[in-house]
C-alpha positions as a LaTeX table, in Angstrom:
\begin{tabular}{lrrr}
\hline
Residue & $x$ (\AA) & $y$ (\AA) & $z$ (\AA) \\
\hline
Met1 & 66.31 & 104.60 & 78.01 \\
Asn2 & 65.96 & 107.72 & 75.87 \\
Arg3 & 63.30 & 108.25 & 73.25 \\
Glu4 & 65.61 & 107.75 & 70.28 \\
Arg5 & 66.84 & 104.43 & 71.61 \\
Lys6 & 63.25 & 103.28 & 72.25 \\
Ile7 & 62.32 & 104.11 & 68.65 \\
Gln8 & 65.40 & 102.24 & 67.39 \\
Leu9 & 64.51 & 99.18 & 69.50 \\
Ile10 & 60.91 & 99.17 & 68.28 \\
Gly11 & 62.12 & 99.53 & 64.69 \\
Thr12 & 64.48 & 96.62 & 65.12 \\
Met13 & 61.75 & 94.43 & 66.55 \\
Met14 & 59.29 & 95.36 & 63.77 \\
Thr15 & 61.91 & 94.71 & 61.08 \\
Ser16 & 62.69 & 91.31 & 62.59 \\
Leu17 & 59.01 & 90.43 & 62.68 \\
Val18 & 58.48 & 91.47 & 59.05 \\
Leu19 & 61.55 & 89.48 & 57.94 \\
Leu20 & 60.27 & 86.44 & 59.81 \\
Leu21 & 56.90 & 86.73 & 58.06 \\
Val22 & 58.21 & 87.36 & 54.53 \\
Pro23 & 58.27 & 83.64 & 53.59 \\
Leu24 & 54.54 & 83.45 & 54.30 \\
Phe25 & 53.83 & 85.92 & 51.50 \\
Thr26 & 56.41 & 85.05 & 48.92 \\
Asn27 & 58.44 & 82.09 & 47.74 \\
Ile28 & 61.91 & 81.97 & 49.32 \\
Tyr29 & 64.70 & 79.97 & 47.76 \\
Tyr30 & 67.08 & 78.31 & 50.27 \\
Pro31 & 64.71 & 78.93 & 53.23 \\
Ile32 & 66.96 & 77.16 & 55.72 \\
Trp33 & 69.79 & 79.61 & 55.02 \\
Tyr34 & 67.36 & 82.55 & 55.11 \\
Tyr35 & 66.19 & 81.57 & 58.60 \\
Ile36 & 69.68 & 80.74 & 59.87 \\
Gly37 & 70.94 & 84.17 & 58.72 \\
Leu38 & 67.88 & 85.92 & 60.15 \\
Leu39 & 68.25 & 84.16 & 63.51 \\
Cys40 & 71.91 & 85.15 & 63.64 \\
Leu41 & 70.95 & 88.79 & 62.99 \\
Ile42 & 68.28 & 88.70 & 65.67 \\
Ala43 & 70.69 & 87.12 & 68.15 \\
Leu44 & 73.27 & 89.82 & 67.35 \\
Gly45 & 70.63 & 92.52 & 67.89 \\
Ile46 & 69.68 & 91.04 & 71.30 \\
Tyr47 & 73.32 & 90.79 & 72.31 \\
Arg48 & 73.95 & 94.40 & 71.32 \\
Glu49 & 70.96 & 95.51 & 73.38 \\
Val50 & 72.16 & 93.59 & 76.42 \\
Ala51 & 75.73 & 94.86 & 76.06 \\
Tyr52 & 74.65 & 98.42 & 75.17 \\
Lys53 & 76.93 & 100.21 & 77.64 \\
Arg54 & 79.95 & 98.25 & 76.49 \\
Tyr55 & 79.18 & 99.16 & 72.86 \\
Glu56 & 78.83 & 102.80 & 73.80 \\
Lys57 & 82.19 & 102.80 & 75.55 \\
Lys58 & 83.84 & 101.00 & 72.62 \\
Phe59 & 82.21 & 103.44 & 70.17 \\
Tyr60 & 83.43 & 106.41 & 72.16 \\
Gln61 & 87.02 & 105.17 & 72.11 \\
Lys62 & 86.96 & 104.28 & 68.41 \\
Trp63 & 85.23 & 107.49 & 67.34 \\
Asn64 & 87.70 & 109.57 & 69.31 \\
Ile65 & 90.44 & 108.09 & 67.12 \\
Ala66 & 88.42 & 108.07 & 63.89 \\
Arg67 & 87.45 & 111.72 & 64.11 \\
Gln68 & 91.13 & 112.67 & 64.26 \\
Arg69 & 91.59 & 111.20 & 60.78 \\
Gly70 & 89.15 & 113.77 & 59.47 \\
Phe71 & 85.87 & 114.01 & 57.63 \\
Ala72 & 87.16 & 113.13 & 54.14 \\
Phe73 & 88.79 & 109.87 & 55.23 \\
His74 & 85.70 & 108.87 & 57.20 \\
Met75 & 83.31 & 109.75 & 54.38 \\
Ile76 & 85.31 & 107.72 & 51.83 \\
Trp77 & 85.62 & 104.74 & 54.16 \\
Gln78 & 81.93 & 104.78 & 55.08 \\
Ser79 & 80.96 & 105.25 & 51.43 \\
Val80 & 82.89 & 102.13 & 50.46 \\
Lys81 & 81.34 & 100.17 & 53.34 \\
Ala82 & 77.84 & 101.34 & 52.47 \\
Ala83 & 78.31 & 100.54 & 48.77 \\
Leu84 & 79.53 & 97.05 & 49.60 \\
Leu85 & 76.60 & 96.57 & 51.98 \\
Leu86 & 74.12 & 97.63 & 49.27 \\
Ile87 & 75.69 & 95.27 & 46.74 \\
Gly88 & 75.61 & 92.47 & 49.33 \\
Met89 & 71.94 & 93.14 & 50.01 \\
Val90 & 71.12 & 93.01 & 46.31 \\
Ile91 & 73.05 & 89.74 & 45.94 \\
Leu92 & 71.17 & 88.19 & 48.92 \\
Phe93 & 67.82 & 89.51 & 47.65 \\
Gln94 & 68.40 & 87.99 & 44.21 \\
Leu95 & 69.53 & 84.71 & 45.77 \\
Phe96 & 66.62 & 84.32 & 48.16 \\
Ser97 & 63.90 & 85.83 & 45.93 \\
Tyr98 & 64.80 & 84.37 & 42.53 \\
Gly99 & 67.38 & 81.69 & 43.31 \\
Leu100 & 69.98 & 83.49 & 41.19 \\
Val101 & 73.62 & 83.70 & 42.10 \\
Trp102 & 75.38 & 87.02 & 41.38 \\
Ser103 & 77.03 & 85.85 & 38.18 \\
Glu104 & 73.68 & 84.81 & 36.68 \\
Trp105 & 71.83 & 88.09 & 37.26 \\
Leu106 & 74.87 & 90.22 & 36.49 \\
Leu107 & 74.92 & 88.78 & 32.95 \\
Leu108 & 71.24 & 89.79 & 32.55 \\
Leu109 & 72.04 & 93.52 & 33.04 \\
Thr110 & 72.70 & 95.75 & 30.08 \\
Pro111 & 75.77 & 98.02 & 30.19 \\
Thr112 & 73.53 & 101.08 & 30.64 \\
Thr113 & 71.70 & 99.44 & 33.57 \\
Leu114 & 74.99 & 98.38 & 35.10 \\
Ile115 & 76.44 & 101.93 & 34.88 \\
Ala116 & 73.22 & 103.46 & 36.26 \\
Ser117 & 73.26 & 100.96 & 39.13 \\
Leu118 & 76.88 & 101.78 & 39.87 \\
Ile119 & 76.12 & 105.53 & 39.95 \\
Ile120 & 73.20 & 104.93 & 42.29 \\
Val121 & 75.32 & 102.76 & 44.62 \\
Val122 & 78.13 & 105.33 & 44.73 \\
Thr123 & 75.70 & 108.22 & 45.33 \\
Leu124 & 73.97 & 106.34 & 48.15 \\
Gly125 & 77.36 & 105.43 & 49.56 \\
Val126 & 78.42 & 109.11 & 49.69 \\
Ile127 & 75.15 & 110.09 & 51.32 \\
Ala128 & 75.61 & 107.30 & 53.88 \\
Gly129 & 79.18 & 108.51 & 54.56 \\
Ile130 & 78.01 & 112.08 & 55.24 \\
Tyr131 & 75.08 & 110.91 & 57.35 \\
Ser132 & 77.32 & 108.55 & 59.31 \\
Trp133 & 79.70 & 111.39 & 60.22 \\
Thr134 & 76.93 & 113.65 & 61.51 \\
Glu135 & 75.21 & 110.88 & 63.47 \\
Asn136 & 78.47 & 109.63 & 64.97 \\
Glu137 & 79.39 & 113.16 & 66.04 \\
Lys138 & 75.97 & 113.59 & 67.64 \\
Arg139 & 76.29 & 110.27 & 69.46 \\
Tyr140 & 79.85 & 111.11 & 70.57 \\
Arg141 & 78.75 & 114.45 & 72.01 \\
Glu142 & 75.80 & 112.83 & 73.82 \\
Ile143 & 78.12 & 110.27 & 75.44 \\
Glu144 & 80.50 & 113.07 & 76.43 \\
Gln145 & 77.67 & 115.01 & 78.04 \\
Asp146 & 76.36 & 111.94 & 79.82 \\
Asp147 & 79.82 & 111.14 & 81.12 \\
Ser148 & 80.34 & 114.68 & 82.32 \\
Lys149 & 76.96 & 114.64 & 84.10 \\
Tyr150 & 77.86 & 111.29 & 85.66 \\
Ser151 & 81.30 & 112.48 & 86.83 \\
Ile152 & 79.79 & 115.69 & 88.29 \\
His153 & 77.14 & 113.58 & 90.05 \\
Gln154 & 79.84 & 111.28 & 91.44 \\
Lys155 & 81.89 & 114.27 & 92.76 \\
Gln156 & 78.86 & 115.71 & 94.56 \\
His157 & 78.17 & 112.41 & 96.31 \\
Ser158 & 81.79 & 111.91 & 97.32 \\
Leu159 & 81.93 & 115.32 & 99.08 \\
\hline
\end{tabular}
């Protein structure tokens, strides 16, 4: 396991621990749904860790196709996904922290606040799209190098 992957695993475990302890420090509305969602996320994280090689292979195949579409397409697509994720996180935060559904707190925002929030979400989405491209390229190249090392190693042993 490389250093970057170890750091990612430790970060995931720490985040899970913090999210499990949040209800001890603050009032959570709908706690049963909070814990069900959190347990599903933790189970998904464990599954991904166990099936790491399969995810790497799947990523390699998908990224090989996605990079042919080009940077602009990827950046726009990832920006939209990141913006929707941010909006979803805000909706869930408002629901579990204040017990407000999206229509209730949306009515509380002024037009200026709504426009500023939209600009922030779009900007963060674009940054996430650019970051995603560079990280995916880095990961793709690392997998390529690991595969070439593995195939060279296999050829030497078969001789």
